[in-house]
């Protein structure tokens, strides 16, 4: 509990607290992380499945493998609900104790929990983006479930799969095709979002890194910028990360246990 107290004292005494979150925040909502035991990239190697040419290649070799990847990656997402970590972060924002969350997650659970200032640096599973003009459109959980149901039929043909995916994506008014508004490996991050994240990181006086291995760049520059600009750093993770040894406090716990305890302490200290 000493680490919880230390983290709470730092947050309570800071004036601009930025959060950097990753897959671990949503692990207790039932969404697997990417790396480590049971991670998505263990079952589906990232060098193949995390980029569009790789996915196209797998589709040609085995349509069943693509259907199982989409199902394993997206079913947990659409079934997930915010957990106590998301809720605690939303409570802290509501109380004026955190200014924004920079998230690498595409699951929209911070927004679902009530957080308002959320910068999705890797995009969102619930949006598509026109590949010609860049305009964006929302897609619901039901839209995603419907397309997964069509892909999951064992007798589905490749042609039927392509038509289900095209129907889900749809066409933009400009005539361009929509694609998922998520960042695949090798693609650029949304420039306006990552610039705002970097700007906020340079201004904050405390950065909470929670549920992330802090291994994927350029997103991982966010805590590096904050730290190099003098912010105090809190790392919350059940296992060590690239930040743990240099962080001001390393809270070696699951986010769903640590965040509510920290939020309770911060609110007790500041009320
Ligand atoms: P990773 O899978 O790399 O790391 C997840 C982190 O969560 C690990 O450090 C775990 O120890 C930690 N963790 C697991 N359970 C936890 C819990 N209950 N509470 C807190 N932490 C827990 O996921 P990210 O760091 O988010 O990018 O990965 C960053 C990016 O790599 C993702 O956005 C994705 C991926 O490839 C793209 O696809 C572009």
mmCIF file of C-alpha atoms and ligand atoms in Angstrom:
data_model
loop_
_atom_site.group_PDB
_atom_site.id
_atom_site.type_symbol
_atom_site.label_atom_id
_atom_site.label_comp_id
_atom_site.label_asym_id
_atom_site.label_seq_id
_atom_site.Cartn_x
_atom_site.Cartn_y
_atom_site.Cartn_z
ATOM 1 C CA UNK A 1 0.000 0.000 0.000
ATOM 2 C CA UNK A 2 3.010 2.303 0.413
ATOM 3 C CA UNK A 3 3.366 2.527 -3.389
ATOM 4 C CA UNK A 4 -0.323 3.449 -3.710
ATOM 5 C CA UNK A 5 0.202 6.233 -1.160
ATOM 6 C CA UNK A 6 3.318 7.488 -2.956
ATOM 7 C CA UNK A 7 1.552 7.514 -6.328
ATOM 8 C CA UNK A 8 -1.478 9.279 -4.843
ATOM 9 C CA UNK A 9 0.701 11.947 -3.205
ATOM 10 C CA UNK A 10 2.403 12.703 -6.536
ATOM 11 C CA UNK A 11 -0.922 12.955 -8.389
ATOM 12 C CA UNK A 12 -2.546 15.068 -5.662
ATOM 13 C CA UNK A 13 0.379 17.520 -5.680
ATOM 14 C CA UNK A 14 0.605 17.844 -9.483
ATOM 15 C CA UNK A 15 -1.254 20.410 -11.558
ATOM 16 C CA UNK A 16 -1.293 18.666 -14.954
ATOM 17 C CA UNK A 17 -1.479 14.872 -14.932
ATOM 18 C CA UNK A 18 -1.365 13.013 -18.243
ATOM 19 C CA UNK A 19 -2.155 9.286 -18.555
ATOM 20 C CA UNK A 20 -0.527 6.960 -21.103
ATOM 21 C CA UNK A 21 -2.475 3.705 -21.332
ATOM 22 C CA UNK A 22 -2.113 0.379 -23.114
ATOM 23 C CA UNK A 23 -3.656 -3.052 -23.518
ATOM 24 C CA UNK A 24 -3.123 -4.013 -19.846
ATOM 25 C CA UNK A 25 -5.809 -1.510 -18.775
ATOM 26 C CA UNK A 26 -8.362 -3.536 -20.724
ATOM 27 C CA UNK A 27 -7.001 -6.981 -19.740
ATOM 28 C CA UNK A 28 -9.416 -7.178 -16.807
ATOM 29 C CA UNK A 29 -12.270 -6.415 -19.229
ATOM 30 C CA UNK A 30 -11.396 -9.691 -20.984
ATOM 31 C CA UNK A 31 -9.382 -8.263 -23.890
ATOM 32 C CA UNK A 32 -6.056 -10.095 -24.348
ATOM 33 C CA UNK A 33 -2.885 -7.997 -24.442
ATOM 34 C CA UNK A 34 -0.547 -8.198 -27.441
ATOM 35 C CA UNK A 35 2.751 -9.412 -25.972
ATOM 36 C CA UNK A 36 3.562 -12.040 -23.384
ATOM 37 C CA UNK A 37 1.817 -15.271 -22.486
ATOM 38 C CA UNK A 38 -1.600 -15.603 -24.107
ATOM 39 C CA UNK A 39 -1.045 -12.332 -26.002
ATOM 40 C CA UNK A 40 -2.570 -11.875 -29.454
ATOM 41 C CA UNK A 41 0.864 -11.688 -31.143
ATOM 42 C CA UNK A 42 1.848 -15.027 -29.591
ATOM 43 C CA UNK A 43 -0.953 -16.774 -31.503
ATOM 44 C CA UNK A 44 -0.824 -14.508 -34.563
ATOM 45 C CA UNK A 45 2.720 -13.211 -35.210
ATOM 46 C CA UNK A 46 2.722 -9.419 -35.475
ATOM 47 C CA UNK A 47 5.093 -9.379 -38.471
ATOM 48 C CA UNK A 48 2.308 -11.065 -40.467
ATOM 49 C CA UNK A 49 -0.992 -10.099 -38.818
ATOM 50 C CA UNK A 50 -0.292 -6.502 -37.803
ATOM 51 C CA UNK A 51 0.033 -5.173 -41.336
ATOM 52 C CA UNK A 52 -2.283 -5.059 -44.350
ATOM 53 C CA UNK A 53 -0.039 -6.889 -46.896
ATOM 54 C CA UNK A 54 0.516 -9.672 -44.327
ATOM 55 C CA UNK A 55 -3.229 -10.006 -43.734
ATOM 56 C CA UNK A 56 -3.880 -10.114 -47.484
ATOM 57 C CA UNK A 57 -1.296 -12.918 -47.814
ATOM 58 C CA UNK A 58 -2.908 -14.977 -45.019
ATOM 59 C CA UNK A 59 -6.315 -14.425 -46.619
ATOM 60 C CA UNK A 60 -5.033 -15.970 -49.862
ATOM 61 C CA UNK A 61 -3.417 -18.921 -48.065
ATOM 62 C CA UNK A 62 -6.184 -19.667 -45.555
ATOM 63 C CA UNK A 63 -9.510 -17.885 -45.245
ATOM 64 C CA UNK A 64 -10.252 -19.869 -42.043
ATOM 65 C CA UNK A 65 -7.115 -18.478 -40.407
ATOM 66 C CA UNK A 66 -8.182 -14.907 -41.267
ATOM 67 C CA UNK A 67 -11.686 -15.544 -39.906
ATOM 68 C CA UNK A 68 -10.232 -16.902 -36.658
ATOM 69 C CA UNK A 69 -7.838 -13.916 -36.360
ATOM 70 C CA UNK A 70 -10.665 -11.397 -36.793
ATOM 71 C CA UNK A 71 -12.793 -13.340 -34.341
ATOM 72 C CA UNK A 72 -10.036 -13.673 -31.691
ATOM 73 C CA UNK A 73 -9.007 -10.017 -32.085
ATOM 74 C CA UNK A 74 -12.442 -8.415 -32.268
ATOM 75 C CA UNK A 75 -15.001 -10.563 -30.387
ATOM 76 C CA UNK A 76 -13.449 -9.817 -26.962
ATOM 77 C CA UNK A 77 -13.400 -6.129 -27.891
ATOM 78 C CA UNK A 78 -17.092 -5.840 -28.747
ATOM 79 C CA UNK A 79 -18.111 -7.893 -25.718
ATOM 80 C CA UNK A 80 -15.963 -5.921 -23.252
ATOM 81 C CA UNK A 81 -17.209 -3.442 -20.672
ATOM 82 C CA UNK A 82 -15.127 -0.847 -18.790
ATOM 83 C CA UNK A 83 -13.460 -2.233 -15.643
ATOM 84 C CA UNK A 84 -12.575 -0.511 -12.342
ATOM 85 C CA UNK A 85 -9.349 0.902 -13.862
ATOM 86 C CA UNK A 86 -11.209 2.726 -16.657
ATOM 87 C CA UNK A 87 -13.805 3.905 -14.132
ATOM 88 C CA UNK A 88 -11.182 5.203 -11.678
ATOM 89 C CA UNK A 89 -9.469 7.187 -14.460
ATOM 90 C CA UNK A 90 -12.815 8.708 -15.469
ATOM 91 C CA UNK A 91 -13.462 9.645 -11.805
ATOM 92 C CA UNK A 92 -10.074 11.377 -11.592
ATOM 93 C CA UNK A 93 -10.767 13.367 -14.766
ATOM 94 C CA UNK A 94 -14.220 14.347 -13.466
ATOM 95 C CA UNK A 95 -12.564 15.579 -10.257
ATOM 96 C CA UNK A 96 -10.092 17.665 -12.309
ATOM 97 C CA UNK A 97 -7.129 15.527 -11.248
ATOM 98 C CA UNK A 98 -6.103 14.257 -14.677
ATOM 99 C CA UNK A 99 -6.138 16.354 -17.817
ATOM 100 C CA UNK A 100 -6.195 13.710 -20.579
ATOM 101 C CA UNK A 101 -5.557 10.099 -21.497
ATOM 102 C CA UNK A 102 -3.281 9.211 -24.398
ATOM 103 C CA UNK A 103 -4.290 5.658 -25.211
ATOM 104 C CA UNK A 104 -2.796 3.079 -27.553
ATOM 105 C CA UNK A 105 -6.015 1.062 -27.225
ATOM 106 C CA UNK A 106 -8.583 0.902 -30.008
ATOM 107 C CA UNK A 107 -11.362 -0.499 -27.795
ATOM 108 C CA UNK A 108 -13.096 2.797 -26.807
ATOM 109 C CA UNK A 109 -13.412 1.636 -23.163
ATOM 110 C CA UNK A 110 -12.006 4.889 -21.720
ATOM 111 C CA UNK A 111 -14.788 6.793 -23.510
ATOM 112 C CA UNK A 112 -17.366 4.186 -22.470
ATOM 113 C CA UNK A 113 -16.295 4.688 -18.840
ATOM 114 C CA UNK A 114 -16.935 8.444 -19.126
ATOM 115 C CA UNK A 115 -13.461 9.873 -19.795
ATOM 116 C CA UNK A 116 -13.748 12.835 -22.168
ATOM 117 C CA UNK A 117 -10.231 13.921 -23.127
ATOM 118 C CA UNK A 118 -9.044 10.740 -24.831
ATOM 119 C CA UNK A 119 -6.379 10.820 -27.550
ATOM 120 C CA UNK A 120 -6.501 7.551 -29.499
ATOM 121 C CA UNK A 121 -3.028 7.470 -31.033
ATOM 122 C CA UNK A 122 -3.583 4.047 -32.674
ATOM 123 C CA UNK A 123 -7.119 4.889 -33.871
ATOM 124 C CA UNK A 124 -10.365 3.127 -33.007
ATOM 125 C CA UNK A 125 -12.004 -0.143 -34.005
ATOM 126 C CA UNK A 126 -15.289 1.783 -34.038
ATOM 127 C CA UNK A 127 -14.391 4.080 -36.936
ATOM 128 C CA UNK A 128 -13.557 3.773 -40.616
ATOM 129 C CA UNK A 129 -11.506 6.329 -42.579
ATOM 130 C CA UNK A 130 -11.722 7.187 -46.266
ATOM 131 C CA UNK A 131 -8.510 6.164 -47.999
ATOM 132 C CA UNK A 132 -8.956 9.031 -50.484
ATOM 133 C CA UNK A 133 -10.132 12.114 -48.537
ATOM 134 C CA UNK A 134 -9.437 10.983 -44.946
ATOM 135 C CA UNK A 135 -12.952 11.663 -43.604
ATOM 136 C CA UNK A 136 -14.123 9.378 -40.807
ATOM 137 C CA UNK A 137 -17.355 7.576 -39.989
ATOM 138 C CA UNK A 138 -18.460 5.604 -36.916
ATOM 139 C CA UNK A 139 -19.241 1.878 -36.794
ATOM 140 C CA UNK A 140 -21.146 0.258 -33.918
ATOM 141 C CA UNK A 141 -20.527 -2.895 -31.889
ATOM 142 C CA UNK A 142 -23.460 -4.427 -33.773
ATOM 143 C CA UNK A 143 -21.841 -3.568 -37.150
ATOM 144 C CA UNK A 144 -18.655 -5.392 -36.066
ATOM 145 C CA UNK A 145 -20.594 -8.358 -34.638
ATOM 146 C CA UNK A 146 -22.616 -8.659 -37.845
ATOM 147 C CA UNK A 147 -19.526 -8.842 -40.050
ATOM 148 C CA UNK A 148 -17.845 -11.354 -37.688
ATOM 149 C CA UNK A 149 -20.966 -13.544 -37.831
ATOM 150 C CA UNK A 150 -20.733 -13.554 -41.643
ATOM 151 C CA UNK A 151 -16.990 -14.431 -41.598
ATOM 152 C CA UNK A 152 -17.395 -17.152 -38.957
ATOM 153 C CA UNK A 153 -19.516 -19.451 -41.167
ATOM 154 C CA UNK A 154 -17.304 -22.495 -42.094
ATOM 155 C CA UNK A 155 -18.705 -22.674 -45.646
ATOM 156 C CA UNK A 156 -18.155 -18.970 -46.395
ATOM 157 C CA UNK A 157 -16.296 -18.335 -49.665
ATOM 158 C CA UNK A 158 -13.516 -15.766 -50.172
ATOM 159 C CA UNK A 159 -15.861 -13.765 -52.396
ATOM 160 C CA UNK A 160 -18.515 -13.669 -49.646
ATOM 161 C CA UNK A 161 -15.886 -12.621 -47.098
ATOM 162 C CA UNK A 162 -14.697 -9.735 -49.299
ATOM 163 C CA UNK A 163 -18.250 -8.609 -49.884
ATOM 164 C CA UNK A 164 -19.039 -8.709 -46.102
ATOM 165 C CA UNK A 165 -15.884 -6.678 -45.351
ATOM 166 C CA UNK A 166 -16.658 -4.159 -48.114
ATOM 167 C CA UNK A 167 -20.234 -3.832 -46.889
ATOM 168 C CA UNK A 168 -18.945 -3.148 -43.343
ATOM 169 C CA UNK A 169 -16.428 -0.546 -44.538
ATOM 170 C CA UNK A 170 -18.679 1.116 -47.104
ATOM 171 C CA UNK A 171 -17.884 3.931 -49.545
ATOM 172 C CA UNK A 172 -17.301 7.591 -48.833
ATOM 173 C CA UNK A 173 -19.321 10.326 -50.549
ATOM 174 C CA UNK A 174 -16.117 11.351 -52.382
ATOM 175 C CA UNK A 175 -16.071 7.896 -54.036
ATOM 176 C CA UNK A 176 -13.109 6.628 -51.999
ATOM 177 C CA UNK A 177 -13.189 3.375 -50.050
ATOM 178 C CA UNK A 178 -13.339 3.321 -46.276
ATOM 179 C CA UNK A 179 -10.778 1.290 -44.344
ATOM 180 C CA UNK A 180 -10.487 0.615 -40.602
ATOM 181 C CA UNK A 181 -9.352 3.762 -38.767
ATOM 182 C CA UNK A 182 -6.653 1.838 -36.909
ATOM 183 C CA UNK A 183 -2.890 2.055 -37.230
ATOM 184 C CA UNK A 184 -1.277 -1.072 -38.672
ATOM 185 C CA UNK A 185 2.464 -1.686 -38.326
ATOM 186 C CA UNK A 186 4.459 0.474 -40.700
ATOM 187 C CA UNK A 187 1.705 3.102 -40.982
ATOM 188 C CA UNK A 188 1.801 6.688 -39.742
ATOM 189 C CA UNK A 189 -0.023 7.676 -36.585
ATOM 190 C CA UNK A 190 -2.787 10.284 -36.952
ATOM 191 C CA UNK A 191 -0.648 13.432 -37.100
ATOM 192 C CA UNK A 192 -2.993 15.831 -35.246
ATOM 193 C CA UNK A 193 -3.528 13.332 -32.404
ATOM 194 C CA UNK A 194 0.135 12.407 -31.868
ATOM 195 C CA UNK A 195 1.148 16.092 -32.064
ATOM 196 C CA UNK A 196 -1.386 16.986 -29.379
ATOM 197 C CA UNK A 197 -0.191 14.008 -27.277
ATOM 198 C CA UNK A 198 3.440 15.168 -27.587
ATOM 199 C CA UNK A 199 2.455 18.747 -26.738
ATOM 200 C CA UNK A 200 0.537 17.636 -23.650
ATOM 201 C CA UNK A 201 3.448 15.373 -22.637
ATOM 202 C CA UNK A 202 5.850 18.316 -22.798
ATOM 203 C CA UNK A 203 3.548 20.416 -20.561
ATOM 204 C CA UNK A 204 2.412 17.882 -17.930
ATOM 205 C CA UNK A 205 4.083 17.662 -14.511
ATOM 206 C CA UNK A 206 3.069 14.045 -13.872
ATOM 207 C CA UNK A 207 2.700 11.128 -16.251
ATOM 208 C CA UNK A 208 0.911 7.912 -15.292
ATOM 209 C CA UNK A 209 1.861 5.016 -17.565
ATOM 210 C CA UNK A 210 -0.625 2.211 -17.012
ATOM 211 C CA UNK A 211 -0.995 -1.232 -18.572
ATOM 212 C CA UNK A 212 1.575 -0.776 -21.309
ATOM 213 C CA UNK A 213 4.897 -2.417 -22.091
ATOM 214 C CA UNK A 214 6.095 0.972 -23.466
ATOM 215 C CA UNK A 215 7.793 -0.810 -26.345
ATOM 216 C CA UNK A 216 5.978 0.487 -29.408
ATOM 217 C CA UNK A 217 7.222 3.666 -31.062
ATOM 218 C CA UNK A 218 6.408 6.411 -31.837
ATOM 219 C CA UNK A 219 3.625 6.195 -29.190
ATOM 220 C CA UNK A 220 6.217 5.345 -26.516
ATOM 221 C CA UNK A 221 7.864 8.747 -27.028
ATOM 222 C CA UNK A 222 4.953 10.228 -25.009
ATOM 223 C CA UNK A 223 6.292 9.118 -21.569
ATOM 224 C CA UNK A 224 9.857 9.817 -22.760
ATOM 225 C CA UNK A 225 8.942 13.426 -23.635
ATOM 226 C CA UNK A 226 7.129 13.913 -20.317
ATOM 227 C CA UNK A 227 10.056 12.557 -18.341
ATOM 228 C CA UNK A 228 12.659 14.567 -20.272
ATOM 229 C CA UNK A 229 10.593 17.728 -19.680
ATOM 230 C CA UNK A 230 10.684 17.135 -15.922
ATOM 231 C CA UNK A 231 7.378 15.347 -15.218
ATOM 232 C CA UNK A 232 7.273 12.810 -12.411
ATOM 233 C CA UNK A 233 6.483 9.335 -13.722
ATOM 234 C CA UNK A 234 4.256 6.650 -12.195
ATOM 235 C CA UNK A 235 4.352 3.179 -13.793
ATOM 236 C CA UNK A 236 1.444 0.831 -13.008
ATOM 237 C CA UNK A 237 1.912 -2.726 -14.240
ATOM 238 C CA UNK A 238 2.071 -6.231 -12.704
ATOM 239 C CA UNK A 239 5.372 -6.798 -14.537
ATOM 240 C CA UNK A 240 8.377 -4.545 -15.113
ATOM 241 C CA UNK A 241 8.360 -2.279 -18.140
ATOM 242 C CA UNK A 242 10.992 -0.151 -19.838
ATOM 243 C CA UNK A 243 9.950 2.679 -17.467
ATOM 244 C CA UNK A 244 9.813 0.826 -14.129
ATOM 245 C CA UNK A 245 13.428 1.262 -13.027
ATOM 246 C CA UNK A 246 13.529 5.016 -13.722
ATOM 247 C CA UNK A 247 9.951 5.865 -12.684
ATOM 248 C CA UNK A 248 9.418 7.891 -9.510
ATOM 249 C CA UNK A 249 7.026 5.162 -8.376
ATOM 250 C CA UNK A 250 6.535 1.676 -9.786
ATOM 251 C CA UNK A 251 3.202 0.234 -8.606
ATOM 252 C CA UNK A 252 3.618 -3.483 -9.323
ATOM 253 C CA UNK A 253 -0.086 -4.338 -9.491
ATOM 254 C CA UNK A 254 -2.955 -4.950 -11.891
ATOM 255 C CA UNK A 255 -4.570 -1.726 -13.087
ATOM 256 C CA UNK A 256 -8.029 -2.833 -11.911
ATOM 257 C CA UNK A 257 -6.737 -3.027 -8.320
ATOM 258 C CA UNK A 258 -4.224 -0.175 -8.323
ATOM 259 C CA UNK A 259 -6.215 2.560 -10.107
ATOM 260 C CA UNK A 260 -9.336 2.540 -7.866
ATOM 261 C CA UNK A 261 -7.129 2.493 -4.728
ATOM 262 C CA UNK A 262 -5.031 5.402 -6.063
ATOM 263 C CA UNK A 263 -8.147 7.368 -7.115
ATOM 264 C CA UNK A 264 -9.715 6.900 -3.646
ATOM 265 C CA UNK A 265 -6.525 8.155 -1.988
ATOM 266 C CA UNK A 266 -6.139 11.159 -4.345
ATOM 267 C CA UNK A 267 -9.757 12.194 -3.798
ATOM 268 C CA UNK A 268 -9.381 11.764 -0.019
ATOM 269 C CA UNK A 269 -6.203 13.909 -0.038
ATOM 270 C CA UNK A 270 -7.677 16.688 -2.166
ATOM 271 C CA UNK A 271 -11.217 16.940 -0.730
HETATM 272 P P1 LIG B 1 1.499 -5.000 -24.706
HETATM 273 O O1 LIG B 1 0.813 -6.290 -24.969
HETATM 274 O O2 LIG B 1 2.823 -4.766 -25.328
HETATM 275 O O3 LIG B 1 1.689 -4.801 -23.146
HETATM 276 C C1 LIG B 1 0.640 -4.975 -22.247
HETATM 277 C C2 LIG B 1 1.144 -4.633 -20.872
HETATM 278 O O4 LIG B 1 0.052 -4.775 -19.971
HETATM 279 C C3 LIG B 1 2.255 -5.549 -20.361
HETATM 280 O O5 LIG B 1 3.292 -4.735 -19.852
HETATM 281 C C4 LIG B 1 1.581 -6.349 -19.244
HETATM 282 O O6 LIG B 1 2.465 -6.662 -18.183
HETATM 283 C C5 LIG B 1 0.521 -5.365 -18.796
HETATM 284 N N1 LIG B 1 -0.634 -5.947 -18.121
HETATM 285 C C6 LIG B 1 -1.194 -7.178 -18.260
HETATM 286 N N2 LIG B 1 -2.269 -7.300 -17.470
HETATM 287 C C7 LIG B 1 -2.402 -6.127 -16.802
HETATM 288 C C8 LIG B 1 -3.323 -5.626 -15.846
HETATM 289 N N3 LIG B 1 -4.330 -6.357 -15.391
HETATM 290 N N4 LIG B 1 -3.127 -4.360 -15.383
HETATM 291 C C9 LIG B 1 -2.100 -3.601 -15.833
HETATM 292 N N5 LIG B 1 -1.214 -4.021 -16.731
HETATM 293 C C10 LIG B 1 -1.354 -5.268 -17.212
HETATM 294 O O7 LIG B 1 0.442 -3.846 -25.062
HETATM 295 P P2 LIG B 1 0.704 -2.301 -25.343
HETATM 296 O O8 LIG B 1 1.819 -1.782 -24.536
HETATM 297 O O9 LIG B 1 -0.600 -1.614 -25.278
HETATM 298 O O10 LIG B 1 -0.233 -1.454 -31.572
HETATM 299 O O11 LIG B 1 1.160 -2.397 -26.856
HETATM 300 C C11 LIG B 1 1.327 -1.252 -27.612
HETATM 301 C C12 LIG B 1 0.935 -1.505 -29.022
HETATM 302 O O12 LIG B 1 1.495 -2.731 -29.513
HETATM 303 C C13 LIG B 1 -0.555 -1.711 -29.237
HETATM 304 O O13 LIG B 1 -1.282 -0.517 -29.276
HETATM 305 C C14 LIG B 1 -0.581 -2.415 -30.559
HETATM 306 C C15 LIG B 1 0.500 -3.414 -30.310
HETATM 307 O O14 LIG B 1 1.118 -3.932 -31.432
HETATM 308 C C16 LIG B 1 -0.647 -1.592 -32.829
HETATM 309 O O15 LIG B 1 -1.295 -2.554 -33.188
HETATM 310 C C17 LIG B 1 -0.247 -0.476 -33.723
#
